[in-house]
Short mmCIF file of C-alpha atoms and ligand atoms in Angstrom, two decimals:
data_model
loop_
_atom_site.label_atom_id
_atom_site.label_comp_id
_atom_site.label_asym_id
_atom_site.label_seq_id
_atom_site.Cartn_x
_atom_site.Cartn_y
_atom_site.Cartn_z
CA MET D 1 0.14 -0.10 -0.13
CA SER D 2 0.99 3.44 -0.71
CA GLN D 3 2.13 5.72 2.18
CA LYS D 4 -0.29 8.31 3.10
CA ILE D 5 0.63 11.71 3.73
CA LEU D 6 -1.47 14.60 5.41
CA LEU D 7 -1.52 18.03 3.59
CA THR D 8 -2.55 20.57 5.91
CA GLY D 9 -3.96 23.48 3.49
CA GLY D 10 -3.68 20.99 0.67
CA ALA D 11 -6.37 22.67 -1.38
CA GLY D 12 -4.36 25.84 -1.58
CA TYR D 13 -1.83 26.81 -4.49
CA ILE D 14 1.29 25.19 -3.25
CA GLY D 15 -0.56 22.18 -1.38
CA SER D 16 -2.49 21.35 -4.64
CA HIS D 17 0.33 21.35 -6.91
CA THR D 18 2.20 19.16 -4.12
CA TYR D 19 -0.95 16.89 -3.90
CA LEU D 20 -0.20 15.95 -7.65
CA ALA D 21 3.44 15.70 -7.45
CA LEU D 22 3.10 13.17 -4.39
CA VAL D 23 0.74 11.40 -6.51
CA SER D 24 3.06 11.13 -9.32
CA ALA D 25 5.63 9.83 -6.83
CA GLY D 26 3.60 6.94 -5.79
CA PHE D 27 1.98 8.61 -2.29
CA THR D 28 -1.58 8.98 -1.20
CA PRO D 29 -2.18 12.47 -0.33
CA VAL D 30 -5.01 13.13 2.31
CA ILE D 31 -5.96 16.75 2.22
CA LEU D 32 -7.24 18.78 5.23
CA ASP D 33 -8.47 22.35 4.47
CA ASP D 34 -10.89 24.64 5.74
CA PHE D 35 -11.35 26.49 2.31
CA SER D 36 -10.98 29.96 4.19
CA ASN D 37 -8.38 30.90 1.48
CA CYS D 38 -9.21 28.57 -1.55
CA SER D 39 -11.80 27.20 -3.40
CA PRO D 40 -13.32 23.50 -3.14
CA ALA D 41 -13.54 23.57 -7.12
CA VAL D 42 -9.77 22.56 -6.80
CA LEU D 43 -10.82 19.00 -5.84
CA ASP D 44 -12.48 18.53 -9.43
CA ARG D 45 -9.55 19.77 -11.24
CA LEU D 46 -7.39 17.22 -8.94
CA GLN D 47 -9.88 14.59 -9.79
CA ARG D 48 -9.39 15.51 -13.52
CA LEU D 49 -5.56 15.25 -13.15
CA THR D 50 -5.21 12.00 -11.25
CA GLY D 51 -8.34 10.10 -12.25
CA HIS D 52 -9.13 9.54 -8.73
CA PRO D 53 -11.18 11.57 -6.21
CA ALA D 54 -9.12 13.18 -3.73
CA LEU D 55 -9.28 12.30 0.05
CA CYS D 56 -10.06 15.36 1.61
CA GLU D 57 -11.60 16.52 4.98
CA ARG D 58 -12.99 19.92 5.38
CA GLY D 59 -11.46 21.53 8.54
CA SER D 60 -9.14 23.47 10.44
CA VAL D 61 -5.64 22.55 11.39
CA THR D 62 -6.54 23.93 14.65
CA ASP D 63 -8.92 21.26 15.66
CA SER D 64 -6.39 19.26 17.35
CA GLY D 65 -8.96 16.29 17.57
CA LEU D 66 -9.96 16.26 14.16
CA VAL D 67 -6.21 16.19 13.07
CA GLN D 68 -5.54 13.08 15.52
CA ARG D 69 -8.65 11.30 14.19
CA LEU D 70 -7.40 11.75 10.60
CA LEU D 71 -3.81 10.83 11.65
CA GLU D 72 -4.79 7.53 13.04
CA GLN D 73 -7.67 6.82 10.46
CA HIS D 74 -5.48 6.99 7.50
CA ARG D 75 -2.02 5.82 9.33
CA ILE D 76 -0.46 8.77 8.02
CA GLY D 77 3.29 8.62 7.56
CA ALA D 78 4.20 12.22 7.00
CA VAL D 79 2.41 15.64 7.39
CA ILE D 80 3.03 18.53 5.23
CA HIS D 81 1.97 21.53 7.02
CA PHE D 82 1.12 24.34 4.56
CA ALA D 83 -2.27 25.50 6.24
CA GLY D 84 -1.28 29.29 7.43
CA PHE D 85 -2.19 32.58 6.46
CA LYS D 86 0.41 34.52 4.59
CA ALA D 87 -0.48 38.28 3.80
CA VAL D 88 2.11 40.43 5.29
CA GLY D 89 -0.21 43.74 5.30
CA GLU D 90 -3.25 41.94 6.74
CA SER D 91 -0.86 40.29 9.40
CA VAL D 92 0.41 43.90 10.49
CA ALA D 93 -3.56 44.85 10.82
CA GLN D 94 -4.90 41.68 12.49
CA PRO D 95 -1.70 40.14 14.02
CA LEU D 96 -4.18 37.93 16.39
CA LYS D 97 -5.60 36.11 13.31
CA TYR D 98 -1.82 35.31 12.40
CA TYR D 99 -0.76 34.39 15.83
CA ALA D 100 -4.05 32.14 16.43
CA ASN D 101 -3.92 30.48 13.16
CA ASN D 102 -0.27 30.24 12.15
CA ILE D 103 1.09 29.39 15.77
CA GLY D 104 -2.17 28.03 17.25
CA GLY D 105 -2.39 25.64 14.30
CA MET D 106 1.13 24.40 14.69
CA VAL D 107 0.70 23.81 18.34
CA GLY D 108 -2.41 21.78 17.65
CA LEU D 109 -1.05 19.73 14.88
CA LEU D 110 2.12 18.85 16.95
CA GLN D 111 0.09 18.13 19.93
CA ALA D 112 -2.03 15.84 17.31
CA MET D 113 1.05 14.30 15.99
CA GLU D 114 2.82 13.35 19.41
CA ALA D 115 -0.47 11.77 20.45
CA SER D 116 -0.56 9.55 17.54
CA ALA D 117 3.19 8.93 17.38
CA CYS D 118 3.30 10.22 14.04
CA ARG D 119 6.70 12.47 14.21
CA THR D 120 7.53 13.24 10.54
CA LEU D 121 6.72 16.74 9.37
CA VAL D 122 7.52 19.01 6.66
CA PHE D 123 6.88 22.67 7.22
CA SER D 124 6.40 25.57 5.00
CA SER D 125 8.51 28.31 6.08
CA SER D 126 9.78 31.16 4.23
CA ALA D 127 12.77 33.44 3.29
CA THR D 128 10.95 36.31 4.75
CA VAL D 129 12.67 34.70 8.19
CA TYR D 130 16.05 36.05 6.71
CA GLY D 131 14.55 39.91 7.03
CA ASP D 132 16.69 42.36 5.21
CA PRO D 133 19.86 40.05 4.44
CA ALA D 134 23.40 41.76 4.83
CA SER D 135 24.15 40.19 1.19
CA VAL D 136 22.93 37.70 -1.35
CA PRO D 137 22.86 34.86 -2.16
CA ILE D 138 21.28 33.79 1.24
CA THR D 139 22.56 30.36 2.77
CA GLU D 140 20.69 28.75 5.77
CA LYS D 141 23.40 30.00 8.26
CA PHE D 142 22.40 33.57 7.92
CA PRO D 143 20.86 35.22 10.72
CA VAL D 144 17.06 35.40 11.15
CA SER D 145 14.67 38.04 11.94
CA HIS D 146 11.37 39.32 11.44
CA THR D 147 9.74 42.53 10.52
CA ASN D 148 6.04 41.75 10.51
CA PRO D 149 3.57 39.34 12.46
CA TYR D 150 3.38 36.97 9.69
CA GLY D 151 7.02 36.60 9.84
CA HIS D 152 7.29 36.33 13.41
CA THR D 153 5.00 33.35 13.26
CA LYS D 154 7.30 31.31 10.85
CA LEU D 155 10.11 32.00 13.00
CA VAL D 156 8.10 31.21 16.06
CA CYS D 157 7.13 27.95 14.23
CA GLU D 158 10.68 26.85 13.45
CA ASP D 159 11.77 27.51 16.88
CA MET D 160 8.86 25.56 18.00
CA LEU D 161 10.27 22.79 15.97
CA ALA D 162 13.61 23.01 17.36
CA ALA D 163 12.75 23.05 20.75
CA LEU D 164 10.50 19.76 19.98
CA ARG D 165 13.45 18.07 18.24
CA VAL D 166 15.69 18.83 21.44
CA ALA D 167 12.93 17.17 23.74
CA GLY D 168 12.14 14.29 21.76
CA PRO D 169 14.77 12.54 19.26
CA LEU D 170 11.92 10.55 17.46
CA TRP D 171 10.70 13.78 15.59
CA ARG D 172 11.86 14.14 12.13
CA MET D 173 11.18 17.57 10.50
CA GLY D 174 12.09 19.32 7.33
CA VAL D 175 11.99 23.14 7.10
CA LEU D 176 11.65 24.19 3.91
CA ARG D 177 12.32 27.98 3.49
CA TYR D 178 10.55 29.13 0.01
CA PHE D 179 11.71 31.96 -1.89
CA ASN D 180 8.98 33.46 -4.59
CA PRO D 181 6.91 30.63 -5.81
CA VAL D 182 5.04 31.53 -9.20
CA GLY D 183 3.58 29.67 -12.13
CA ALA D 184 1.01 27.00 -12.45
CA HIS D 185 0.59 23.31 -13.34
CA PRO D 186 1.34 22.77 -17.23
CA SER D 187 -2.13 21.58 -17.67
CA GLY D 188 -3.49 24.97 -16.69
CA LEU D 189 -6.21 23.48 -14.63
CA ILE D 190 -4.35 24.36 -11.24
CA GLY D 191 -2.80 27.96 -10.37
CA GLU D 192 -2.66 30.54 -7.92
CA ASP D 193 -6.19 32.07 -7.25
CA PRO D 194 -5.74 35.36 -5.02
CA ALA D 195 -9.00 36.75 -3.37
CA GLY D 196 -9.40 40.25 -4.28
CA LEU D 197 -6.36 42.49 -5.14
CA PRO D 198 -3.18 40.15 -5.59
CA ASN D 199 -0.54 41.13 -3.16
CA ASN D 200 2.35 39.11 -4.97
CA LEU D 201 3.94 40.52 -8.58
CA MET D 202 3.11 37.28 -10.63
CA PRO D 203 -0.52 37.11 -10.36
CA TYR D 204 -0.94 40.84 -10.24
CA VAL D 205 1.14 40.92 -13.75
CA THR D 206 -1.30 38.33 -15.11
CA GLN D 207 -4.34 40.08 -14.16
CA VAL D 208 -2.93 42.94 -15.94
CA ALA D 209 -2.20 41.19 -19.12
CA VAL D 210 -5.86 39.45 -19.20
CA GLY D 211 -7.35 42.94 -18.77
CA LYS D 212 -8.83 42.75 -15.15
CA ARG D 213 -6.39 45.82 -13.95
CA PRO D 214 -5.21 48.81 -15.92
CA TYR D 215 -1.64 48.57 -15.07
CA LEU D 216 1.12 47.03 -12.44
CA ASN D 217 2.65 49.63 -9.94
CA VAL D 218 6.12 48.89 -10.08
CA TYR D 219 7.20 49.36 -6.24
CA GLY D 220 10.49 51.55 -6.25
CA ARG D 221 12.81 52.56 -8.61
CA ASP D 222 15.98 53.28 -6.86
CA TYR D 223 17.17 50.27 -4.85
CA ASN D 224 20.60 49.33 -5.05
CA THR D 225 19.78 46.58 -7.90
CA PRO D 226 20.93 46.70 -11.75
CA ASP D 227 17.75 48.56 -12.92
CA GLY D 228 16.71 50.30 -9.80
CA THR D 229 13.80 47.57 -9.08
CA GLY D 230 13.71 44.97 -6.46
CA VAL D 231 15.08 41.56 -7.08
CA ARG D 232 13.74 38.07 -6.01
CA ASP D 233 14.18 34.67 -6.69
CA TYR D 234 11.20 33.33 -8.44
CA ILE D 235 10.74 29.62 -8.28
CA HIS D 236 8.34 27.55 -10.42
CA VAL D 237 5.76 26.14 -8.13
CA GLN D 238 6.23 22.75 -10.03
CA ASP D 239 9.83 22.96 -8.68
CA LEU D 240 8.76 23.58 -5.11
CA ALA D 241 6.20 20.74 -5.38
CA GLN D 242 9.00 18.39 -6.19
CA GLY D 243 11.15 19.64 -3.49
CA HIS D 244 8.28 18.72 -0.79
CA VAL D 245 8.49 15.03 -2.49
CA ALA D 246 12.20 15.25 -1.87
CA ALA D 247 11.77 16.25 1.68
CA VAL D 248 9.27 13.54 2.59
CA GLN D 249 11.42 10.90 0.81
CA ALA D 250 14.27 12.14 2.60
CA LEU D 251 12.53 12.26 6.15
CA LEU D 252 10.93 8.66 5.53
CA GLY D 253 14.27 7.37 4.32
CA LYS D 254 17.52 8.69 6.09
CA GLY D 255 15.45 10.30 8.67
CA GLU D 256 17.62 13.03 9.52
CA SER D 257 16.08 16.91 10.06
CA PHE D 258 17.08 19.70 8.01
CA THR D 259 16.31 23.21 7.20
CA VAL D 260 16.95 24.05 3.56
CA ASN D 261 16.33 26.86 1.13
CA LEU D 262 13.89 26.25 -1.79
CA GLY D 263 14.77 28.62 -4.51
CA THR D 264 16.65 28.64 -7.89
CA GLY D 265 19.66 30.91 -7.02
CA ARG D 266 19.16 33.49 -9.43
CA GLY D 267 17.55 36.85 -8.72
CA HIS D 268 15.33 38.65 -11.27
CA SER D 269 14.22 42.10 -11.06
CA VAL D 270 10.41 43.18 -11.46
CA LEU D 271 11.13 44.82 -14.91
CA GLU D 272 13.10 41.84 -15.87
CA LEU D 273 10.07 39.74 -14.65
CA VAL D 274 7.53 41.97 -16.68
CA SER D 275 9.65 41.68 -19.86
CA ALA D 276 9.85 37.70 -19.56
CA PHE D 277 6.22 37.82 -19.03
CA GLU D 278 5.46 39.95 -21.91
CA ARG D 279 7.87 37.69 -24.44
CA ALA D 280 6.10 34.48 -22.93
CA SER D 281 2.63 36.00 -23.44
CA GLY D 282 2.81 38.23 -26.57
CA LYS D 283 1.02 40.45 -24.32
CA THR D 284 2.03 44.17 -23.49
CA VAL D 285 2.01 44.99 -19.37
CA PRO D 286 1.42 48.44 -18.94
CA TYR D 287 3.13 49.79 -15.60
CA GLN D 288 4.09 52.73 -13.89
CA PHE D 289 6.37 53.57 -11.05
CA ALA D 290 5.35 53.97 -7.37
CA PRO D 291 6.89 54.50 -4.19
CA ARG D 292 8.54 51.70 -2.64
CA ARG D 293 6.41 49.15 -0.41
CA ALA D 294 6.88 49.32 3.27
CA GLY D 295 8.88 46.44 4.64
CA ASP D 296 10.51 45.51 1.02
CA VAL D 297 13.97 44.43 0.50
CA ALA D 298 16.16 45.40 -2.39
CA GLN D 299 17.28 42.00 -3.07
CA CYS D 300 16.35 38.43 -2.03
CA TYR D 301 17.72 35.09 -3.64
CA ALA D 302 19.08 32.02 -2.25
CA ASP D 303 21.99 29.76 -2.16
CA PRO D 304 20.10 26.52 -2.92
CA SER D 305 23.06 24.03 -2.54
CA LEU D 306 22.36 22.67 0.58
CA ALA D 307 19.06 21.41 -0.73
CA GLU D 308 20.86 19.75 -3.57
CA ASP D 309 23.35 18.26 -1.16
CA LEU D 310 20.89 17.04 1.57
CA LEU D 311 17.82 16.18 -0.85
CA GLY D 312 19.38 15.87 -4.15
CA TRP D 313 16.74 18.40 -5.38
CA ARG D 314 17.29 21.65 -7.74
CA ALA D 315 15.12 23.62 -9.54
CA THR D 316 14.81 23.07 -13.32
CA HIS D 317 12.27 25.38 -14.63
CA SER D 318 13.47 28.81 -16.04
CA LEU D 319 11.78 32.43 -15.84
CA ALA D 320 9.91 31.67 -19.30
CA ASP D 321 8.55 28.58 -18.17
CA MET D 322 7.07 30.34 -15.16
CA CYS D 323 5.64 33.38 -17.10
CA THR D 324 4.24 30.69 -19.79
CA ASP D 325 2.67 28.32 -17.03
CA ALA D 326 1.36 31.40 -15.21
CA TRP D 327 -0.17 32.73 -18.31
CA ARG D 328 -1.65 29.61 -19.68
CA TRP D 329 -3.71 29.33 -16.16
CA GLN D 330 -4.64 33.08 -16.03
CA GLN D 331 -6.09 32.89 -19.70
CA GLY D 332 -8.16 29.67 -19.09
CA ASN D 333 -9.32 30.68 -15.76
CA PRO D 334 -9.82 34.54 -15.74
CA GLU D 335 -11.67 34.39 -12.63
CA GLY D 336 -9.59 31.71 -11.09
CA TYR D 337 -11.49 28.67 -9.83
CA GLY D 338 -14.47 30.71 -10.21
CA GLN D 339 -16.53 30.30 -6.95
CA ALA D 340 -17.48 32.56 -4.05
CA LEU D 341 -14.81 32.24 -1.31
CA ALA D 342 -15.88 32.42 2.33
CA GLY D 343 -13.63 35.99 2.27
CA ASP D 344 -14.20 38.83 0.20
CA ARG D 345 -15.58 37.69 -3.13
N1 LIG B 401 6.10 44.24 -6.44
C1 LIG B 401 5.46 45.44 -7.24
N2 LIG B 401 4.30 45.39 -7.68
C2 LIG B 401 3.30 44.55 -7.08
C3 LIG B 401 3.73 43.68 -6.38
C4 LIG B 401 5.03 43.78 -5.98
O1 LIG B 401 6.56 46.09 -8.00
O2 LIG B 401 2.16 45.04 -7.51
C5 LIG B 401 7.25 43.90 -6.35
C6 LIG B 401 7.83 44.00 -4.92
O3 LIG B 401 8.24 45.24 -4.40
C7 LIG B 401 9.03 43.08 -4.65
C8 LIG B 401 8.54 41.95 -5.97
O4 LIG B 401 7.75 42.80 -6.81
O5 LIG B 401 10.07 43.83 -5.32
C9 LIG B 401 8.30 40.63 -5.22
O6 LIG B 401 7.14 41.01 -4.56
P1 LIG B 401 6.27 39.88 -4.18
O7 LIG B 401 4.95 40.45 -3.24
O8 LIG B 401 5.38 39.24 -5.11
O9 LIG B 401 6.84 39.03 -3.05
P2 LIG B 401 7.95 39.39 -1.93
O10 LIG B 401 9.32 38.97 -2.13
O11 LIG B 401 7.63 40.83 -1.30
O12 LIG B 401 7.23 38.36 -0.81
#
């Protein structure tokens, strides 16, 4: 029987791509999602792509009893914990929402895992834990810090996992620090579906290209970068999904805990991304320069060599691939999954 992997937040953007990558690798993923920030329509798409209905439970990761029941009922071999809020601005406005869900959810999950003796966990962390890095590329040895409640929750969760490893040597944990995930599944059936105004660059660009927004605001043109705009490490969500498979396989195999960057190791500016997108889509993306966005750093890109050393993983998709796939998804799904969310649609 194939090993079952619980994906908290498995119906979201990164979770749904990882679901497919796990199925291809021979695992049986089980989704736990409260659909607070994604649409149940994703489940139909997953079924179309795999030929099987997805195993999915609707509920919150903060419900420790529910999580424990799922772990035991399905004899889960490992958990990938995606469920978490991720909007920086919202975390500044509503910090308790972030502490309750991101930290409270992690505590409940770990208690349920401890109670059911499932102690293998992959955690979605973020390059945000590096704050404003003193230099680039960023290795895992760089100092960590936070500048907003969202980033704080990621750091606290990482610290919690470290404390648990000290307390109980049976825990096997993989902490994945994501850089900037973009793109979509090559089928065009699964992709990023932000509610309301996108916070992130790529979905904003695709919405401008499809005519939903008149122009892109480029936040800042006076950074100390080659063209003055912010530089980031954009990583194809398919590569990121594959990174989760590699992480689970390493934990279930060798069994040693690790913390690794998942990035490409290459930085691209906002204007480079816009040009690459225009080439990939054949569309013009009008933009105007706007003041810097509060909290943004000039440059952020990974040294991804530790992930290659420990997991045998590295990103293979180019910026052009990311743009092509993001555009295919946006064109085929101008309204995303097209269903009203619990939030602001
Ligand atoms: N950005 C921009 N316009 C937007 C959204 C983002 O110019 O509408 C810039 C942002 O300032 C940063 C880069 O694009 O330099 C990536 O931003 P994003 O929010 O996607 O990711 P972050 O690295 O901030 O988490």
